[in-house]
Coordinates of N, CA, C and O in Angstrom, one line a residue:
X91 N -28.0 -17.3 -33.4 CA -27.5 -17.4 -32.1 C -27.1 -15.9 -31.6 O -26.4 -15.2 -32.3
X92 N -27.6 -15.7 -30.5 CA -27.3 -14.2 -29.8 C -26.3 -14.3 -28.8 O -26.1 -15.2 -28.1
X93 N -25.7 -13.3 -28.8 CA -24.5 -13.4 -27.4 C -25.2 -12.6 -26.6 O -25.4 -11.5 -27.0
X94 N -25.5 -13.0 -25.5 CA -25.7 -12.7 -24.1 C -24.8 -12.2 -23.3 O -23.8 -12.8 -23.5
X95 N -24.6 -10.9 -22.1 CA -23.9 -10.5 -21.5 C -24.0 -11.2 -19.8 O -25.0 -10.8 -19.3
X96 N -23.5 -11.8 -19.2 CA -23.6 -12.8 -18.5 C -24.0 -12.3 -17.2 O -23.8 -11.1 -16.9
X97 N -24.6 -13.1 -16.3 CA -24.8 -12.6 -15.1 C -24.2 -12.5 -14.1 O -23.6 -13.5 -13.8
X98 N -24.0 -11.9 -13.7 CA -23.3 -11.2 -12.3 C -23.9 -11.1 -11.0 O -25.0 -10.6 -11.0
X99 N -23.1 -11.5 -9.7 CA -24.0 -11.3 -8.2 C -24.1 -9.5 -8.4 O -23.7 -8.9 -9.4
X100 N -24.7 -9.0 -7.5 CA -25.1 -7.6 -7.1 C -23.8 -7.1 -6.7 O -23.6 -6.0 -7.0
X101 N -23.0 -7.6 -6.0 CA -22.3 -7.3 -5.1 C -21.2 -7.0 -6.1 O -20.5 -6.0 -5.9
X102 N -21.0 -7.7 -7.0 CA -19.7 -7.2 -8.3 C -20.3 -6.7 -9.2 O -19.5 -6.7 -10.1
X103 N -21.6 -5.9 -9.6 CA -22.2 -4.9 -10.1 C -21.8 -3.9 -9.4 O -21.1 -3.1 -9.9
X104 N -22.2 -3.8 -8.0 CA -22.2 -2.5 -7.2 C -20.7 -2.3 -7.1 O -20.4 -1.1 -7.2
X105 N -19.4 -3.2 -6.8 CA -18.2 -2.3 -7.0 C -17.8 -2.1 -8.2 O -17.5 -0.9 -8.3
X106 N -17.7 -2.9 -9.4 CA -17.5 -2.0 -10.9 C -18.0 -0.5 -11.1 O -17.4 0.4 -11.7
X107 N -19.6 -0.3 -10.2 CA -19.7 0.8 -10.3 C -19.4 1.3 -9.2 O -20.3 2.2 -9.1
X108 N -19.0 1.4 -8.6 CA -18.3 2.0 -7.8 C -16.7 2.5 -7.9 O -16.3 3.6 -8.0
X109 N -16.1 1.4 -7.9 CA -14.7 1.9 -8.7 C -14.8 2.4 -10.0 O -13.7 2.7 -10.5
X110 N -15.7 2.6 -10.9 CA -15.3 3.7 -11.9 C -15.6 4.9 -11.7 O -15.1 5.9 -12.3
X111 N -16.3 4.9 -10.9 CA -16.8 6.6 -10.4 C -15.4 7.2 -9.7 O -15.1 8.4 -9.7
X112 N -14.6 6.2 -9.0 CA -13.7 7.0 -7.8 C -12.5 6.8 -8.8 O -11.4 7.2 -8.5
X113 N -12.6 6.1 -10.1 CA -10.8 6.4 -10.9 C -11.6 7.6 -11.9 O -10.7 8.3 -12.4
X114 N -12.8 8.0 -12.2 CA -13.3 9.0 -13.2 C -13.0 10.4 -12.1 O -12.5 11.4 -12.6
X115 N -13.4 10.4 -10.8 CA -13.6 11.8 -10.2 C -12.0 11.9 -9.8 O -11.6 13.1 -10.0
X116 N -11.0 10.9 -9.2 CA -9.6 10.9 -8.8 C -8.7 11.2 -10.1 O -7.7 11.9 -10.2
X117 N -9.2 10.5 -10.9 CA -8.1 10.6 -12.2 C -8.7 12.3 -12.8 O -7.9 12.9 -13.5
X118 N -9.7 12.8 -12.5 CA -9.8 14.7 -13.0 C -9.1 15.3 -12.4 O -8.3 16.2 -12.7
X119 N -9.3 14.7 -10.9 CA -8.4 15.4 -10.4 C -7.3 15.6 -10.2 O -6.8 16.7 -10.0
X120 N -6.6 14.4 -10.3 CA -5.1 14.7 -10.5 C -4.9 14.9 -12.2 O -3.7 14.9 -12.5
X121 N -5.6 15.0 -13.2 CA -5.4 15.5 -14.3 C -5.2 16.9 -14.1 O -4.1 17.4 -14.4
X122 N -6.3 18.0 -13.3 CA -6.2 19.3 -12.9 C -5.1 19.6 -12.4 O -4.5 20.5 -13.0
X123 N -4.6 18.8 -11.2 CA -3.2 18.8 -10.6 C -1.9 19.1 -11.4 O -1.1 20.0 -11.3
X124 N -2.2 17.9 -12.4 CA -0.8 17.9 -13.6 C -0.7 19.3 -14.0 O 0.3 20.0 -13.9
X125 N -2.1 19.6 -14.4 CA -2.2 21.2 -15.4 C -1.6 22.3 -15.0 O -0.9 23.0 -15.8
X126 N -1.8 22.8 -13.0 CA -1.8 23.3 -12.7 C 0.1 23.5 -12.1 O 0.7 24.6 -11.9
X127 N 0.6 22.1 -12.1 CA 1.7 22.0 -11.7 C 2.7 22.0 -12.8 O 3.9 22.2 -12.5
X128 N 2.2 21.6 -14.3 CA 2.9 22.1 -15.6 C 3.5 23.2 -15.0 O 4.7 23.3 -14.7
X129 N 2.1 24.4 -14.9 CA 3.1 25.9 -15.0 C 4.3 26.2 -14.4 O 4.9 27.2 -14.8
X130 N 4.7 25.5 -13.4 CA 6.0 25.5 -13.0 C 6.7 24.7 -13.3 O 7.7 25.3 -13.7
X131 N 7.0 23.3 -13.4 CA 7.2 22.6 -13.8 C 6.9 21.4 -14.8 O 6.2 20.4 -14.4
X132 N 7.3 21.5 -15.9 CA 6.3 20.6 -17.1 C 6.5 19.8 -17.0 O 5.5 19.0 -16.9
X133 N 8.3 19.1 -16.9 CA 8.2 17.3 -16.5 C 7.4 17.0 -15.8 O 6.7 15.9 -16.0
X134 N 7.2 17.6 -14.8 CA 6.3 17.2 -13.2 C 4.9 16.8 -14.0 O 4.4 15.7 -14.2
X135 N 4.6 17.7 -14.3 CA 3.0 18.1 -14.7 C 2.3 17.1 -15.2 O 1.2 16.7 -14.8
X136 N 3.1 16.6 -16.4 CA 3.0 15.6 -17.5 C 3.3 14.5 -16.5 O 2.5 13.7 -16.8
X137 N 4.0 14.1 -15.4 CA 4.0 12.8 -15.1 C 3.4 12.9 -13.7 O 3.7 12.4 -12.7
X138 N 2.4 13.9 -14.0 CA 1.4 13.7 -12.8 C -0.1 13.8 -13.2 O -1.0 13.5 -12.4
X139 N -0.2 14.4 -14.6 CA -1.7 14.4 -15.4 C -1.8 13.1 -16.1 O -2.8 12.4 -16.1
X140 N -0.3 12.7 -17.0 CA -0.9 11.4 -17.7 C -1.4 10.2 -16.8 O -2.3 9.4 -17.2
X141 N -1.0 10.1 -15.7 CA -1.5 9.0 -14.8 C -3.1 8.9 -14.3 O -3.8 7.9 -14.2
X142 N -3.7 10.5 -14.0 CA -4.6 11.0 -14.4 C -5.7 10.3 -15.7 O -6.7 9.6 -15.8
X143 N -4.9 10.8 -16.3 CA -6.0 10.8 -17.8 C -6.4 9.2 -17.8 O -7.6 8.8 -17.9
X144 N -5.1 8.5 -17.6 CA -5.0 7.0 -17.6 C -6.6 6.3 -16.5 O -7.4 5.3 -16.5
X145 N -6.3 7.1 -15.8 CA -7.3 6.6 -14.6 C -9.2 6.8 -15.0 O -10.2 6.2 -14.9
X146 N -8.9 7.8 -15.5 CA -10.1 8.6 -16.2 C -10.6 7.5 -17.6 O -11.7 7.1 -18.1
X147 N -9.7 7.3 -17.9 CA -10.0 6.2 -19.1 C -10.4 4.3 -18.9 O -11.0 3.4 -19.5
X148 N -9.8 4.5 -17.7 CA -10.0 3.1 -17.3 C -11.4 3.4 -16.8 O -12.2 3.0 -17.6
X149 N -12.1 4.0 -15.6 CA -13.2 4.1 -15.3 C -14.2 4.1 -16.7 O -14.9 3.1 -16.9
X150 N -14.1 5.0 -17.4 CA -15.1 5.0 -18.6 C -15.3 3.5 -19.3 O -16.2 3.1 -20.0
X151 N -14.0 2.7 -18.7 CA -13.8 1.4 -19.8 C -15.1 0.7 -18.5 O -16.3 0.3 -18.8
X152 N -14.5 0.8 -17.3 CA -15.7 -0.1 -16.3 C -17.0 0.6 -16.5 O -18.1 0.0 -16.2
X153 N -17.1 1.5 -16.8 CA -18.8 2.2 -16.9 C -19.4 1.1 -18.2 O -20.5 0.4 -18.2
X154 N -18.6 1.3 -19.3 CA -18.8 0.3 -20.4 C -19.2 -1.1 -20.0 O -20.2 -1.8 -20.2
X155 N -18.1 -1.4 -19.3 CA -18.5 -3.1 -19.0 C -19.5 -3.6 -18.4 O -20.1 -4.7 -18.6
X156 N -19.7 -2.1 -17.1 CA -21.2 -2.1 -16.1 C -21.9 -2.3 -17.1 O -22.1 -3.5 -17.2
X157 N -22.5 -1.6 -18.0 CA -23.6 -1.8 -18.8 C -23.7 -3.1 -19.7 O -24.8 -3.5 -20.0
X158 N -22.4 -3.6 -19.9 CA -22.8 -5.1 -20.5 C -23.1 -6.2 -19.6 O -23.5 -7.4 -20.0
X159 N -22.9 -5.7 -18.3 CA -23.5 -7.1 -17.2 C -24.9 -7.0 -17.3 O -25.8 -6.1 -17.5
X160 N -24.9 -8.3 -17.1 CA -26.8 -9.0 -17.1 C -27.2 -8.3 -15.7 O -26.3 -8.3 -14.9
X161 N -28.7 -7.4 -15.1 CA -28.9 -7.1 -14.0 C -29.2 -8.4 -13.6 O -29.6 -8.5 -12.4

């Protein structure tokens, strides 16, 4: 018995990929943001890149999932 990845309308293919592209390019950028705003302030930095990174990781998770939907 094989497990199959299930099928999906188009329309929730096309936003999965779509929202992981806009938490992968939004979450660099406020990753850069944190970096940039460490140098003056590090609390800040750190609680404005980790949310960042967070965002950046979630998209990669939906890029994953895209690929397991049935076209």
């Amino acid at each position: 018995m094989t497990s199959q990845a299930p099928a999906r309308p188009a329309k929730q293919r096309h936003w999965t990929e779509k929202l992981s592209w806009i938490l992968i390019y939004a979450g660099l950028f406020t990753v850069v943001l944190g970096i940039a705003t460490a140098r003056q302030d590090e609390p800040l930095g750190w609680s404005i890149g980790v949310p960042g990174g967070v965002a950046v990781l979630a998209g990669v998770v939906l890029i994953y999932i895209r690929s397991r939907i049935k076209p």
